[in-house]
Short mmCIF file of C-alpha atoms in Angstrom, two decimals:
data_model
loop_
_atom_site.label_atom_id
_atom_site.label_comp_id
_atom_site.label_asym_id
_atom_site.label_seq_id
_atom_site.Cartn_x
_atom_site.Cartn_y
_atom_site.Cartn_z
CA UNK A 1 0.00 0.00 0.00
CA UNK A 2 1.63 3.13 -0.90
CA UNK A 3 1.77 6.19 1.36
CA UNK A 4 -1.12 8.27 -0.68
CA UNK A 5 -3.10 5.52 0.01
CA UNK A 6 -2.26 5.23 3.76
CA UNK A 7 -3.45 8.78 4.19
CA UNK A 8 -7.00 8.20 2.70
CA UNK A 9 -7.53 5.21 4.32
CA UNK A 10 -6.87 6.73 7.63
CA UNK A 11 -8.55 9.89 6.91
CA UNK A 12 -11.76 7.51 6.19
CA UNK A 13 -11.29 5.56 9.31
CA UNK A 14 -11.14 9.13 11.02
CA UNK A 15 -14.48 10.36 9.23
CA UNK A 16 -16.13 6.89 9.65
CA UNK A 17 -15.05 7.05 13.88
CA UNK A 18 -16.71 10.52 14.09
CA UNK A 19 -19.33 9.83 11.92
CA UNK A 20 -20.08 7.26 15.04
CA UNK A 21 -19.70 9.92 17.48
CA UNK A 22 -21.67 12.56 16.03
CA UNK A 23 -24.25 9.50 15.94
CA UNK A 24 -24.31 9.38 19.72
CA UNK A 25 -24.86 13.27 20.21
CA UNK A 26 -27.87 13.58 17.62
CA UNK A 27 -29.42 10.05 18.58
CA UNK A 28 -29.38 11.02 22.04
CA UNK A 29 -30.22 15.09 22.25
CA UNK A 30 -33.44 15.86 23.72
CA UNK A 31 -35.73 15.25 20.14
CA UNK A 32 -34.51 11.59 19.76
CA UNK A 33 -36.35 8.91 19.49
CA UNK A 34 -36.53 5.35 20.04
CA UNK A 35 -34.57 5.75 23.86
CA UNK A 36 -35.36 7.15 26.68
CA UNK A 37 -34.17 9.65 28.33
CA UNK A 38 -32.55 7.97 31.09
CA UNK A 39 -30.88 6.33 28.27
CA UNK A 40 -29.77 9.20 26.49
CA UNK A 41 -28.46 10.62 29.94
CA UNK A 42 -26.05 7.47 30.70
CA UNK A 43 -25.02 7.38 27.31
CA UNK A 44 -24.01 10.90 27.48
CA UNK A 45 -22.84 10.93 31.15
CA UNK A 46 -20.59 7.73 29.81
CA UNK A 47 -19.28 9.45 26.78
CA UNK A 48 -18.19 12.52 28.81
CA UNK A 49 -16.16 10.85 31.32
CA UNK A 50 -14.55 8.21 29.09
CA UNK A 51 -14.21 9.11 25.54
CA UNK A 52 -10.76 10.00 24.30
CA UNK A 53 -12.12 12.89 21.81
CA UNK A 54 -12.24 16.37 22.98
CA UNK A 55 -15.01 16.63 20.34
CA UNK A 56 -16.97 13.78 21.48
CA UNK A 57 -16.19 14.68 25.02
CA UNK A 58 -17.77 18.46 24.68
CA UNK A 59 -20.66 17.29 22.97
CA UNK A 60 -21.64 15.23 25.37
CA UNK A 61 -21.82 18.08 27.67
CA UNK A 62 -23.60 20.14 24.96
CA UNK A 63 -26.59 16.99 24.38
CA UNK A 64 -27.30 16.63 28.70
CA UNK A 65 -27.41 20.41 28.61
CA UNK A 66 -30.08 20.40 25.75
CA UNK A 67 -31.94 18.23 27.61
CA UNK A 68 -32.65 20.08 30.43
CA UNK A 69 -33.63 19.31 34.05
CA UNK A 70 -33.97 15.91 33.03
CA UNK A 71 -30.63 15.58 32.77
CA UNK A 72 -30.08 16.26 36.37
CA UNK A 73 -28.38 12.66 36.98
CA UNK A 74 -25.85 13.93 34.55
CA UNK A 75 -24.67 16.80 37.68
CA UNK A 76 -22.05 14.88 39.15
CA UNK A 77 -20.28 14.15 35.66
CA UNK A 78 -20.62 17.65 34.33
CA UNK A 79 -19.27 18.92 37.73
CA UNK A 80 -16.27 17.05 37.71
CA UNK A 81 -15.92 17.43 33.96
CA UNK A 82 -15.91 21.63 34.99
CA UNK A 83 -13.49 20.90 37.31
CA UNK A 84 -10.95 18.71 35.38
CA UNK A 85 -11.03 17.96 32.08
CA UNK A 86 -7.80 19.79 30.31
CA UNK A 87 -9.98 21.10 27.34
CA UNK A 88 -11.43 24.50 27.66
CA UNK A 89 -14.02 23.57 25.21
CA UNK A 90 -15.51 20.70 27.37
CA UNK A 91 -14.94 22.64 30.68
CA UNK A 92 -17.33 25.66 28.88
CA UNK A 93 -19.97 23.34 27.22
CA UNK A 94 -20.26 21.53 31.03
CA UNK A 95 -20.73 24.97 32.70
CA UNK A 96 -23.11 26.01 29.97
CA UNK A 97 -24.94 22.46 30.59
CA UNK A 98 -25.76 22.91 34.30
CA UNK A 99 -27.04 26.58 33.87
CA UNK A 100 -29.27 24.96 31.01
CA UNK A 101 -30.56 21.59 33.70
CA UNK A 102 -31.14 24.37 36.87
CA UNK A 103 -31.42 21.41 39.41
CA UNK A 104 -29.36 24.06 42.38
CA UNK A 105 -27.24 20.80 42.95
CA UNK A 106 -24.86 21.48 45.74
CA UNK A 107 -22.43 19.73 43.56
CA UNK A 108 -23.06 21.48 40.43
CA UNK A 109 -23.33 24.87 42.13
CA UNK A 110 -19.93 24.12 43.44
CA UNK A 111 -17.80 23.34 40.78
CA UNK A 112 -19.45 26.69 39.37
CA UNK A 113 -18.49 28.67 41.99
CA UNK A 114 -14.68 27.49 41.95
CA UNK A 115 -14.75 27.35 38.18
CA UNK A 116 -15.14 31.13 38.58
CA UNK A 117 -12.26 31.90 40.90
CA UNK A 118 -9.98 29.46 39.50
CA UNK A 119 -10.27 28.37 35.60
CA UNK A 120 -7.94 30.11 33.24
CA UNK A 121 -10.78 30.22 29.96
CA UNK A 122 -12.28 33.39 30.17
CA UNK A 123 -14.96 31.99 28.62
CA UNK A 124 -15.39 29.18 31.09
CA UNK A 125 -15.80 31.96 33.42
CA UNK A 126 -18.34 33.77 31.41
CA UNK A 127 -20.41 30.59 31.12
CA UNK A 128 -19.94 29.65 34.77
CA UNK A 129 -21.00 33.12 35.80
CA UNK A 130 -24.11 32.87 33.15
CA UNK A 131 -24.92 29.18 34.47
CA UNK A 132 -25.19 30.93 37.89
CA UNK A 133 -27.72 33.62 37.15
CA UNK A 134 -29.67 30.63 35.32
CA UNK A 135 -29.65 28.63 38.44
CA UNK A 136 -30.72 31.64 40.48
CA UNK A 137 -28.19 30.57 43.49
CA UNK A 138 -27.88 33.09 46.45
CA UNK A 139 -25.33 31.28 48.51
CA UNK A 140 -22.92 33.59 49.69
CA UNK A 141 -20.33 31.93 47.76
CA UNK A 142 -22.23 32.52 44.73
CA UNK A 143 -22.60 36.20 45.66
CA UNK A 144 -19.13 36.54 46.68
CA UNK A 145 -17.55 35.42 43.76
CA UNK A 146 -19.91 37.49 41.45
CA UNK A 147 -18.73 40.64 43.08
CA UNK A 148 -15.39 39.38 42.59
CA UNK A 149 -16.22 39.09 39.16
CA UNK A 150 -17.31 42.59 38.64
CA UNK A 151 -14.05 43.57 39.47
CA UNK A 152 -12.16 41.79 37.04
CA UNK A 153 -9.78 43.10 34.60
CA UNK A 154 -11.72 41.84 31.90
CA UNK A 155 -15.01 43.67 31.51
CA UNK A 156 -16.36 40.89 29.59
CA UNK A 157 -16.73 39.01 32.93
CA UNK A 158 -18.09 41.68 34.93
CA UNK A 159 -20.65 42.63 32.38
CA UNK A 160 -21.39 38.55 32.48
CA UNK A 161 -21.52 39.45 36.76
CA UNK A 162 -23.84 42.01 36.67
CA UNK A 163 -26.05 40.05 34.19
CA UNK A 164 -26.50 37.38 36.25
CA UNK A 165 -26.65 39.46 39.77
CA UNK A 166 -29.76 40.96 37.50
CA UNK A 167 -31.36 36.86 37.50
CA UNK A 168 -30.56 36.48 41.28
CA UNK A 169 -32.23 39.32 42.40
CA UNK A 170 -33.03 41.76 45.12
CA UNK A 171 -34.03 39.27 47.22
CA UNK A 172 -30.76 39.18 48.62
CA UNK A 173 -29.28 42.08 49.97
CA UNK A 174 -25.52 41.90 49.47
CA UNK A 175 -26.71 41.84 45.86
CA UNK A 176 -27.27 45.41 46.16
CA UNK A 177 -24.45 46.25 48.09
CA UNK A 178 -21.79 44.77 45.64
CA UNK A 179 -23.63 45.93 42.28
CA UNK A 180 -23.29 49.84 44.28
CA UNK A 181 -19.72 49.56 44.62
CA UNK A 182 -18.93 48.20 41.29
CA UNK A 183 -21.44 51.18 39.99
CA UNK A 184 -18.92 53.43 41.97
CA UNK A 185 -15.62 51.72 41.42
CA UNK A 186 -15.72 49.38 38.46
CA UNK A 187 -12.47 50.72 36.15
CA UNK A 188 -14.44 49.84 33.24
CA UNK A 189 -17.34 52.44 32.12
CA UNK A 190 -18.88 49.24 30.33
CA UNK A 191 -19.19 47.32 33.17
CA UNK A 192 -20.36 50.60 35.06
CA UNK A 193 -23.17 50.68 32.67
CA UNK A 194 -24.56 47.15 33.06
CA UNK A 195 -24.41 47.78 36.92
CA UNK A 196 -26.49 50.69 36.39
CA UNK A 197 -29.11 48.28 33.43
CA UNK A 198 -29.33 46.00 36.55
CA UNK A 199 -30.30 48.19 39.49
CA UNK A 200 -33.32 49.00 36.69
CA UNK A 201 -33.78 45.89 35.47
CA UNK A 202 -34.52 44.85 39.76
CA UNK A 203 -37.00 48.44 39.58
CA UNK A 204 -38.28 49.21 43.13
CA UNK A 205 -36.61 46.30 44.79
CA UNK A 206 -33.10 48.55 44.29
CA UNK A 207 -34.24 51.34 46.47
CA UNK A 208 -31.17 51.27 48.62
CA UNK A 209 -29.13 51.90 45.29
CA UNK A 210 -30.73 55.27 44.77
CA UNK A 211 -27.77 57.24 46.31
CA UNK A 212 -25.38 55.01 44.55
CA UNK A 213 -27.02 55.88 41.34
CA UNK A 214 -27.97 59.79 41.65
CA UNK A 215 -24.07 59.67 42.34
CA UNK A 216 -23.14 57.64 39.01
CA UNK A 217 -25.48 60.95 37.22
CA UNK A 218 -22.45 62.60 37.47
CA UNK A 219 -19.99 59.27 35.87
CA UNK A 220 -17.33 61.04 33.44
CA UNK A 221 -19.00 58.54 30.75
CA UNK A 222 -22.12 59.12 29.30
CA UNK A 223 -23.88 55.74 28.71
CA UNK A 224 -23.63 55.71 32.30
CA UNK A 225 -24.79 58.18 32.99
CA UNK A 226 -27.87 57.30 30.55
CA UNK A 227 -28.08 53.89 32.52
CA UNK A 228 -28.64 55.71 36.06
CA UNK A 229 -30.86 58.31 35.00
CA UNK A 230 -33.52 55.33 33.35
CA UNK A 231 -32.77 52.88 35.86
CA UNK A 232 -33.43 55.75 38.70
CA UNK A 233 -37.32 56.59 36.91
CA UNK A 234 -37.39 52.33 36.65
CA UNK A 235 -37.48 52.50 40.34
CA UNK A 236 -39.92 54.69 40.34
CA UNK A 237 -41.50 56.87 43.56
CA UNK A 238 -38.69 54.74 45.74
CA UNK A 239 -35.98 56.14 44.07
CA UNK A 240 -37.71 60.17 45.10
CA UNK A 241 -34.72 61.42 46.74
CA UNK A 242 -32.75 61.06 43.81
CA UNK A 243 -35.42 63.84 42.19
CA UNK A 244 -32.45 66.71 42.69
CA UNK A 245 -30.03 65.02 41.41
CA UNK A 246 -32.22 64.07 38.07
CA UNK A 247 -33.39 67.54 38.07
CA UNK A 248 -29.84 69.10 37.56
CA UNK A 249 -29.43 66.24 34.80
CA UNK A 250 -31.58 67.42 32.57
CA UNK A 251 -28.68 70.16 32.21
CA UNK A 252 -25.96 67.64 31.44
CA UNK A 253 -24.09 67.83 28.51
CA UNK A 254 -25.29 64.91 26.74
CA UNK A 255 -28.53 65.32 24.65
CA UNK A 256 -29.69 61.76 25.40
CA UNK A 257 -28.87 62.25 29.31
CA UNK A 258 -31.03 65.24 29.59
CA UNK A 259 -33.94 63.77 27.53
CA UNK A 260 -33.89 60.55 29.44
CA UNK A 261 -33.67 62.83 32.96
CA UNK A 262 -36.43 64.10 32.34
CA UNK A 263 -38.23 61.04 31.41
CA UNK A 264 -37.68 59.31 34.97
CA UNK A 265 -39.13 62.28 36.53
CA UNK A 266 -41.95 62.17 34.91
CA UNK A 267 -42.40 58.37 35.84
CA UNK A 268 -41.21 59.05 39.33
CA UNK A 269 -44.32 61.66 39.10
CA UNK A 270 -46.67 59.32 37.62
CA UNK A 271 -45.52 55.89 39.85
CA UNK A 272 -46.15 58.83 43.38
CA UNK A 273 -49.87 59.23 42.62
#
């Protein structure tokens, strides 16, 4: 057999092995038929902690996340595939997976929680931070290592923080606390700005962050600025004593600040009757 040869009969032995694979993902994801899905779970779970192939490996992960909160037997596997596996790609789709099944698994919230202090993938991060918010976990590791993360250098992970702060809630009140002093001290204007989106987006239950945010009226960077002044009229009536400060925005320098100023007064106005 002569070496042109060799190549194409491995490259078809290649195609043909993850032709196989790819077999296992789509006869197993949440739309297949003829197996269960208890079925398609151990399949999956078994693929993910014993196949050789990153590939096959990651989308395993990817098929028990697209199943959902059935999938919840596959928490322990996805955990310690977070945890360990050497391939970013796997580590990501296994975060993504358990913010997609939402079982709160001590486990699974875990290996989230350190993924987020400790992997070096940024974007392992990102999806551990996202799988968080999905979960809605208010642990005080959970809420410690989100504020953490709206300090990070990278605003791409506080921006991913704030978003998922946003999911947890009010409820909690160091939630508050820690989106305020990113508001105030975040280095990045961008992450700054989601801060602000998320006091709004949690409306009157972010009354304590009025102060915070008649201060951030004043942020040297106008979409900030912008965020405060709609998040402030998104609280509404709670958010009164901030009325000064939106009153002397409707002078600031940017067109969209003083239109949007004067908008949140008006709600304020109409929320107090």
């Amino acid at each position: 057999m002569n070496r042109a040869l060799c190549v194409v009969v491995v490259a078809v032995l290649m195609i043909v092995s993850l032709g196989v694979r790819q077999c296992v993902w789509h006869c197993t994801d949440a739309q297949g038929e003829g197996m269960s899905v208890e079925d398609r779970v151990r399949l999956n779970v078994q693929a993910l902690r014993d196949d050789k192939s990153v590939i096959t490996r990651a989308g395993a992960a990817k098929v028990l996340g697209d199943i959902g909160p059935d999938a919840a037997e596959g928490t322990p596997a996805l955990a310690d595939a977070l945890l360990h596996d050497k391939h970013s790609m796997v580590r990501t789709h296994a975060a993504k997976a358990l913010g997609k099944i939402r079982n709160g698994d001590e486990e699974g919230v875990h290996a989230l929680d350190e993924a987020l202090w400790t992997d070096k993938s940024t974007e392992v991060r990102k999806n551990a931070i996202w799988a968080l918010g999905e979960i809605g976990d208010r642990s005080d590791d959970t809420i410690k290592g989100l504020s953490a993360a709206l300090r990070n250098k990278d605003p791409e992970i506080g921006v991913s923080a704030a978003r998922a702060m946003s999911k947890i809630g009010s409820s909690s009140g160091s939630v508050i606390y820690y989106l305020c002093k990113a508001l105030l001290h975040a280095s990045s204007p961008r992450v700054r700005q989601e801060v602000a989106r998320t006091l709004g987006d949690l409306g009157p239950g972010a009354r304590d962050a009025t102060t915070t945010l008649a201060k951030a009226l004043e942020d040297e960077d106008a979409e900030v600025r912008l965020s405060a002044a709609e998040a402030l009229g998104k609280i509404g009536r709670e958010a009164l004593e901030a009325a000064s400060a939106l009153s002397k925005a409707t002078r600031d320098a940017d067109t969209r600040v003083r239109a949007q100023a004067k908008k949140s007064l008006m709600e304020m106005a109409r929320s107090g009757r």
